[in-house]
Every structure is written in structure tokens, then in C-alpha cells.
């Protein structure tokens, strides 16, 4: 009886771990490093989101890595989704707060480098190879202090 219970527990644990691994394998993430002198308004960061399934639904998240000398409390982004042929299916304006009203940086970080991840939407029936384009919409031509911009897609 004892070995039967142990076998069941091991089987359930293995099934749970296998289920967790499937989402990790099917997920997508990538970061683009921005120039030290800043992110120009005209510079659009384009990501090609791929996953094992030809079509998947999941959460689209944007991540920013910034320095402690970033001059604003938030960042306004345009996030555009397109199919593999480049036809735009959705365009959103997203405001991501980077600091609270007292100036303390949100997210995680060590020293003068910080990262914040924000969910920008749910994608239904995303075709692998689809594009996600991101640009800033701040009232400044060249935005200093942002080191990297990234995209996560989690089914």
C-alpha cells in the first residue's frame, strides 16, 4: 500500500512538472539593447514572436531595463502587433509607471539598474512569426536612461 501511494505521488509530481515545462518551452522572450546615448523617437524595436505551435493564445508582456538616472516617473509606449506578413492587427498605447509618487523605482533591480515587466494584453490565436513593434511616445526626441526593451509571450 505504501509503495502504491508513493507511486501515485511521484506520478502526480511528474505530471505537474511536465505541464510546467510545456509552457516554458512554448513561451518566447527577447531583449534589444538600446544605444547608450538614448532611444530615438523614430527607432522602432521589432520582435518576431515565435512558439512551437503554429497558433497560440497567451499574455503579451513588455519589459524595460533602465538606469537610475532615467528622468521621468513613467514611460509611454506604442505597442503594435502584426502578422508574419507585417499587416497590423492591433496598436495600443501603454503607460508603464517606473516610479511611485515619491520617486522610488518600481520593479526589481540592483544598484543603478532596474527592470519592470508589464502585461500589455492577451493575444488570441497568435500565429508564430508574428511581429511586435515598440517605440516610445515621450515628448522628447531622444529618451535617455532606457538600456533595453524586451517582449515576453507566455501561452
mmCIF file of C-alpha atoms in Angstrom:
data_model
loop_
_atom_site.group_PDB
_atom_site.id
_atom_site.type_symbol
_atom_site.label_atom_id
_atom_site.label_comp_id
_atom_site.label_asym_id
_atom_site.label_seq_id
_atom_site.Cartn_x
_atom_site.Cartn_y
_atom_site.Cartn_z
ATOM 1 C CA UNK A 1 0.000 0.000 0.000
ATOM 2 C CA UNK A 2 2.829 2.340 0.919
ATOM 3 C CA UNK A 3 4.582 1.824 -2.432
ATOM 4 C CA UNK A 4 1.278 2.412 -4.287
ATOM 5 C CA UNK A 5 0.812 5.797 -2.564
ATOM 6 C CA UNK A 6 4.442 6.708 -3.316
ATOM 7 C CA UNK A 7 3.970 5.768 -6.968
ATOM 8 C CA UNK A 8 0.857 7.942 -7.210
ATOM 9 C CA UNK A 9 2.623 10.908 -5.596
ATOM 10 C CA UNK A 10 5.593 10.545 -7.941
ATOM 11 C CA UNK A 11 3.276 10.288 -10.973
ATOM 12 C CA UNK A 12 1.328 13.405 -9.987
ATOM 13 C CA UNK A 13 4.545 15.348 -9.336
ATOM 14 C CA UNK A 14 5.971 14.283 -12.707
ATOM 15 C CA UNK A 15 2.765 15.321 -14.486
ATOM 16 C CA UNK A 16 2.836 18.732 -12.784
ATOM 17 C CA UNK A 17 6.469 19.304 -13.714
ATOM 18 C CA UNK A 18 5.853 18.196 -17.297
ATOM 19 C CA UNK A 19 2.913 20.610 -17.541
ATOM 20 C CA UNK A 20 5.017 23.476 -16.237
ATOM 21 C CA UNK A 21 7.798 22.702 -18.684
ATOM 22 C CA UNK A 22 5.444 22.822 -21.671
ATOM 23 C CA UNK A 23 4.564 26.467 -21.033
ATOM 24 C CA UNK A 24 8.214 27.390 -20.584
ATOM 25 C CA UNK A 25 9.128 25.666 -23.846
ATOM 26 C CA UNK A 26 6.263 27.361 -25.703
ATOM 27 C CA UNK A 27 6.983 30.817 -24.273
ATOM 28 C CA UNK A 28 9.028 33.494 -26.057
ATOM 29 C CA UNK A 29 11.274 36.236 -24.726
ATOM 30 C CA UNK A 30 13.817 38.567 -26.247
ATOM 31 C CA UNK A 31 15.537 41.836 -25.340
ATOM 32 C CA UNK A 32 17.024 44.527 -27.574
ATOM 33 C CA UNK A 33 19.823 46.688 -26.234
ATOM 34 C CA UNK A 34 19.407 50.404 -26.898
ATOM 35 C CA UNK A 35 22.269 52.834 -27.566
ATOM 36 C CA UNK A 36 23.921 54.439 -24.524
ATOM 37 C CA UNK A 37 23.053 57.912 -25.803
ATOM 38 C CA UNK A 38 19.299 57.158 -25.849
ATOM 39 C CA UNK A 39 16.264 55.755 -27.593
ATOM 40 C CA UNK A 40 15.234 57.962 -30.508
ATOM 41 C CA UNK A 41 11.554 58.530 -31.196
ATOM 42 C CA UNK A 42 11.975 57.212 -34.735
ATOM 43 C CA UNK A 43 13.668 53.969 -33.593
ATOM 44 C CA UNK A 44 11.125 51.148 -33.591
ATOM 45 C CA UNK A 45 12.168 47.936 -31.872
ATOM 46 C CA UNK A 46 10.737 44.954 -33.774
ATOM 47 C CA UNK A 47 10.442 41.463 -32.323
ATOM 48 C CA UNK A 48 9.467 38.307 -34.215
ATOM 49 C CA UNK A 49 7.486 36.232 -31.736
ATOM 50 C CA UNK A 50 7.831 32.501 -32.332
ATOM 51 C CA UNK A 51 6.484 29.488 -30.494
ATOM 52 C CA UNK A 52 6.275 25.754 -31.127
ATOM 53 C CA UNK A 53 2.591 25.731 -32.026
ATOM 54 C CA UNK A 54 1.541 27.340 -35.299
ATOM 55 C CA UNK A 55 -1.194 29.250 -33.443
ATOM 56 C CA UNK A 56 -1.273 30.034 -29.706
ATOM 57 C CA UNK A 57 -3.066 32.319 -27.262
ATOM 58 C CA UNK A 58 -1.375 33.943 -24.294
ATOM 59 C CA UNK A 59 -0.211 37.041 -22.464
ATOM 60 C CA UNK A 60 1.976 39.659 -24.126
ATOM 61 C CA UNK A 61 4.307 41.460 -21.734
ATOM 62 C CA UNK A 62 6.758 44.304 -22.241
ATOM 63 C CA UNK A 63 9.877 44.621 -20.105
ATOM 64 C CA UNK A 64 12.088 47.668 -19.670
ATOM 65 C CA UNK A 65 15.529 47.830 -18.143
ATOM 66 C CA UNK A 66 16.537 51.336 -17.160
ATOM 67 C CA UNK A 67 19.180 53.207 -15.213
ATOM 68 C CA UNK A 68 18.603 55.126 -12.026
ATOM 69 C CA UNK A 69 19.174 58.382 -13.902
ATOM 70 C CA UNK A 70 16.064 57.941 -16.091
ATOM 71 C CA UNK A 71 14.496 61.417 -15.845
ATOM 72 C CA UNK A 72 10.770 60.522 -15.651
ATOM 73 C CA UNK A 73 8.412 58.534 -13.427
ATOM 74 C CA UNK A 74 6.866 56.602 -16.309
ATOM 75 C CA UNK A 75 7.232 55.803 -19.975
ATOM 76 C CA UNK A 76 4.582 55.881 -22.675
ATOM 77 C CA UNK A 77 4.929 53.249 -25.396
ATOM 78 C CA UNK A 78 3.190 52.339 -28.621
ATOM 79 C CA UNK A 79 2.900 48.555 -28.922
ATOM 80 C CA UNK A 80 1.931 47.312 -32.354
ATOM 81 C CA UNK A 81 1.076 43.714 -33.223
ATOM 82 C CA UNK A 82 1.273 42.432 -36.790
ATOM 83 C CA UNK A 83 1.103 39.085 -38.545
ATOM 84 C CA UNK A 84 4.116 37.466 -40.210
ATOM 85 C CA UNK A 85 3.378 39.403 -43.431
ATOM 86 C CA UNK A 86 3.533 42.708 -41.498
ATOM 87 C CA UNK A 87 -0.195 43.502 -41.569
ATOM 88 C CA UNK A 88 -1.025 45.373 -38.348
ATOM 89 C CA UNK A 89 -3.808 43.774 -36.326
ATOM 90 C CA UNK A 90 -3.623 45.882 -33.171
ATOM 91 C CA UNK A 91 -1.967 49.064 -31.929
ATOM 92 C CA UNK A 92 -2.063 50.110 -28.267
ATOM 93 C CA UNK A 93 -0.694 52.993 -26.261
ATOM 94 C CA UNK A 94 0.669 51.757 -22.940
ATOM 95 C CA UNK A 95 1.758 53.871 -19.971
ATOM 96 C CA UNK A 96 4.168 51.980 -17.719
ATOM 97 C CA UNK A 97 4.853 53.577 -14.330
ATOM 98 C CA UNK A 98 8.526 53.170 -13.420
ATOM 99 C CA UNK A 99 8.498 55.018 -10.080
ATOM 100 C CA UNK A 100 5.951 55.750 -7.381
ATOM 101 C CA UNK A 101 4.934 59.323 -6.482
ATOM 102 C CA UNK A 102 7.830 59.543 -4.016
ATOM 103 C CA UNK A 103 10.400 58.680 -6.685
ATOM 104 C CA UNK A 104 11.107 55.104 -5.565
ATOM 105 C CA UNK A 105 11.694 52.824 -8.538
ATOM 106 C CA UNK A 106 9.174 50.022 -9.066
ATOM 107 C CA UNK A 107 10.136 46.546 -10.277
ATOM 108 C CA UNK A 108 13.395 44.914 -9.337
ATOM 109 C CA UNK A 109 16.987 45.952 -9.561
ATOM 110 C CA UNK A 110 20.406 46.168 -8.068
ATOM 111 C CA UNK A 111 22.476 49.323 -7.812
ATOM 112 C CA UNK A 112 21.559 51.711 -10.598
ATOM 113 C CA UNK A 113 19.873 49.211 -12.938
ATOM 114 C CA UNK A 114 16.173 48.379 -12.721
ATOM 115 C CA UNK A 115 13.733 46.142 -14.600
ATOM 116 C CA UNK A 116 9.971 46.290 -14.791
ATOM 117 C CA UNK A 117 7.609 43.949 -16.648
ATOM 118 C CA UNK A 118 4.051 44.911 -17.501
ATOM 119 C CA UNK A 119 1.333 42.866 -19.202
ATOM 120 C CA UNK A 120 0.040 44.816 -22.180
ATOM 121 C CA UNK A 121 -2.657 42.420 -23.302
ATOM 122 C CA UNK A 122 -3.882 38.984 -24.173
ATOM 123 C CA UNK A 123 -3.313 37.702 -27.686
ATOM 124 C CA UNK A 124 -5.770 35.189 -29.074
ATOM 125 C CA UNK A 125 -4.808 32.954 -31.983
ATOM 126 C CA UNK A 126 -1.315 34.385 -32.392
ATOM 127 C CA UNK A 127 0.428 32.948 -35.434
ATOM 128 C CA UNK A 128 4.073 32.055 -34.878
ATOM 129 C CA UNK A 129 6.340 34.530 -36.645
ATOM 130 C CA UNK A 130 4.071 37.473 -35.872
ATOM 131 C CA UNK A 131 5.692 40.849 -35.173
ATOM 132 C CA UNK A 132 5.579 43.094 -32.127
ATOM 133 C CA UNK A 133 6.902 46.632 -32.651
ATOM 134 C CA UNK A 134 7.601 49.036 -29.800
ATOM 135 C CA UNK A 135 8.525 52.715 -29.807
ATOM 136 C CA UNK A 136 8.379 55.374 -27.135
ATOM 137 C CA UNK A 137 5.844 58.200 -27.273
ATOM 138 C CA UNK A 138 7.506 60.561 -24.806
ATOM 139 C CA UNK A 139 7.676 64.283 -25.545
ATOM 140 C CA UNK A 140 11.356 64.079 -26.200
ATOM 141 C CA UNK A 141 13.103 63.089 -29.413
ATOM 142 C CA UNK A 142 15.823 61.049 -27.712
ATOM 143 C CA UNK A 143 14.891 59.333 -24.469
ATOM 144 C CA UNK A 144 17.882 58.765 -22.151
ATOM 145 C CA UNK A 145 18.209 56.137 -19.430
ATOM 146 C CA UNK A 146 16.495 53.124 -21.027
ATOM 147 C CA UNK A 147 19.036 50.323 -21.506
ATOM 148 C CA UNK A 148 16.898 47.558 -23.002
ATOM 149 C CA UNK A 149 13.378 46.834 -24.154
ATOM 150 C CA UNK A 150 12.010 43.319 -24.218
ATOM 151 C CA UNK A 151 8.962 41.254 -25.082
ATOM 152 C CA UNK A 152 7.568 38.141 -23.406
ATOM 153 C CA UNK A 153 4.815 35.932 -24.803
ATOM 154 C CA UNK A 154 3.529 33.313 -22.369
ATOM 155 C CA UNK A 155 0.863 30.851 -23.606
#
